[in-house]
Amino acid sequence: MVRVRFAPSPTGYLHVGGARTALFNYLFARHHGGKFVLRIEDTDIARSEKVFEQNLMETLRWLGLNWDEGPDIGGPFGPYRQSERLHIYREYAQRLVSLGKAYEVYAYPEEIEKIREQLLSQDEAPHYTREYFESFATSERKREYEQKGLKPAIYFSMPRKTIVHEDLVKGTVVFSEGSVGDFAILRSNGVPTYNFACVVDDMLMQITHVIRGDDHLPNTVKQLAMYEAFGATPPKIGHVSTILGPDGKKLSKRHGATSIEEFRSQGYLPEAVVNYLALLGWSSPDAKEIMSMDEMISKFSIDRLSKNPAIFDPVKLNWMNGHYIRTMDEEQLIHLISPFLNNWGFLAKSPEWLREVLQTVKDRIHILKDFQTAADFFFIRPQVKVSASQEVREALIECSEKLESSQSLDKNYVVNLIRSVVKGRKVNAKEFYTTLRHLLTGRNEGPELVDIVYLLGTSETAIRIKMGLEE
Ligand code: GLU
């Protein structure tokens, strides 16, 4: 049975890269009818925060990436929060010590740093070996540790040999002999390092496949060596390529919104975000781009993950989001946009009226936030003073009076009424319509004028014409 995990560190909001990793793991698990595990890697005590953990979970749920085992729902291999598994790491570190694959280090951090500096000054890579630390393990030092309530750190003896990794995405990767030295697996405060905790957990949680960002490729050699030391078979591991910004540089804050939280608050739809993320380094065999989660699940395979960096293109994401807005169920759209309207203080005359306003501007918006500038004039009277030629002024006033006294709000009636005034007075039609649009919306472009008049209503239209015309 396929078992994969998403293992975020709760040190910040979920960003594009992390969400894509979660999505690929989710699609892979669902495609194979396997399990998707959420594991919180919170061993960096200083930087991990509960709010980020909560936010990660909420964001994953918003994206529709629901997990089968995790810190909140438990599961057969829990706990799923690394900070609750410290006793397990201690036990497994001891196991490696007894096997002669790891050793205790009684040196203080500043002494370890000194060794590093010395190696560097001799132009050598700072690769530790057991011998460097032996002299510190005196009986006096051990007593000192006991008195201070300290435990020795545990270092892993990295085998000095070439390690070959068959990556699910990148193909064969060779880590040559001596590229990595010994490294800490357990700090003297009992907290494991990432590489060790990750191996112990993937092993105990029976993870079969790991899909993660290629920034973790250098860790893989250490992790493979530890699996070997435990006599365990490692999961199959694939590293997905980096995500770059449109300028070809690593995606970062400079490129604008990068956290899923930001996209959510601007009014991107989860369906569009997951669809777009899936295409960052994966493609469907039929080259289809707009896909539902179910379609992606049925088409997903690791062999279609790209070796090449993916380019994050906000224009394409916006286009895709616009597509989802236009094709989405109207009730659902109203439901989603309501909190935004409340925020902006936009009061709808009625649910039916709001539905019609949405229909009118829907083609013009890419994200829900755009609705504010695309439709504000329906909710708020623009503060404008517009000048016009004498003829156009008179025609507009005539229109406003006729509209005010008319009972009908039929669109055809409105169109005919306006047209007959324009024709009857022989005014410059272009000037007339531009001025009218400006009076009603405060802008030079937007939806059809007849739709605007119809949705504003005759009396509001009349008021805007009268109030906005320059004396
Ligand atoms: N906690 C690691 C991270 O957030 C997980 C890496 C992995 O998937 O092994 O990058």
XYZ file of C-alpha atoms and ligand atoms in Angstrom, residues 5-10 21 25 39-41 82 194 198 202 210-213 215-216 219 223, ligand 1:
33
model
C 3.532 12.122 3.887
C 3.620 15.872 3.838
C 5.994 17.006 6.564
C 5.936 20.773 6.970
C 7.832 22.680 9.620
C 5.427 25.109 11.301
C 4.711 19.276 -2.551
C 1.868 13.666 -2.482
C 3.438 15.056 9.986
C 4.398 18.236 11.763
C 8.169 18.670 11.938
C 7.735 15.386 16.174
C 15.849 17.092 10.893
C 12.807 12.320 9.261
C 9.486 7.670 7.620
C 8.790 10.578 -0.594
C 8.103 13.441 -2.971
C 9.744 16.684 -1.897
C 11.527 19.780 -3.135
C 16.474 21.606 -1.887
C 16.427 18.353 0.109
C 20.027 15.517 2.734
C 19.226 9.763 5.078
N 10.239 19.537 7.337
C 10.874 19.446 6.060
C 10.524 20.710 5.281
O 9.594 21.391 5.623
C 10.397 18.207 5.333
C 11.335 17.691 4.320
C 10.964 16.323 3.802
O 9.935 16.208 3.151
O 11.701 15.381 4.089
O 11.202 21.055 4.330
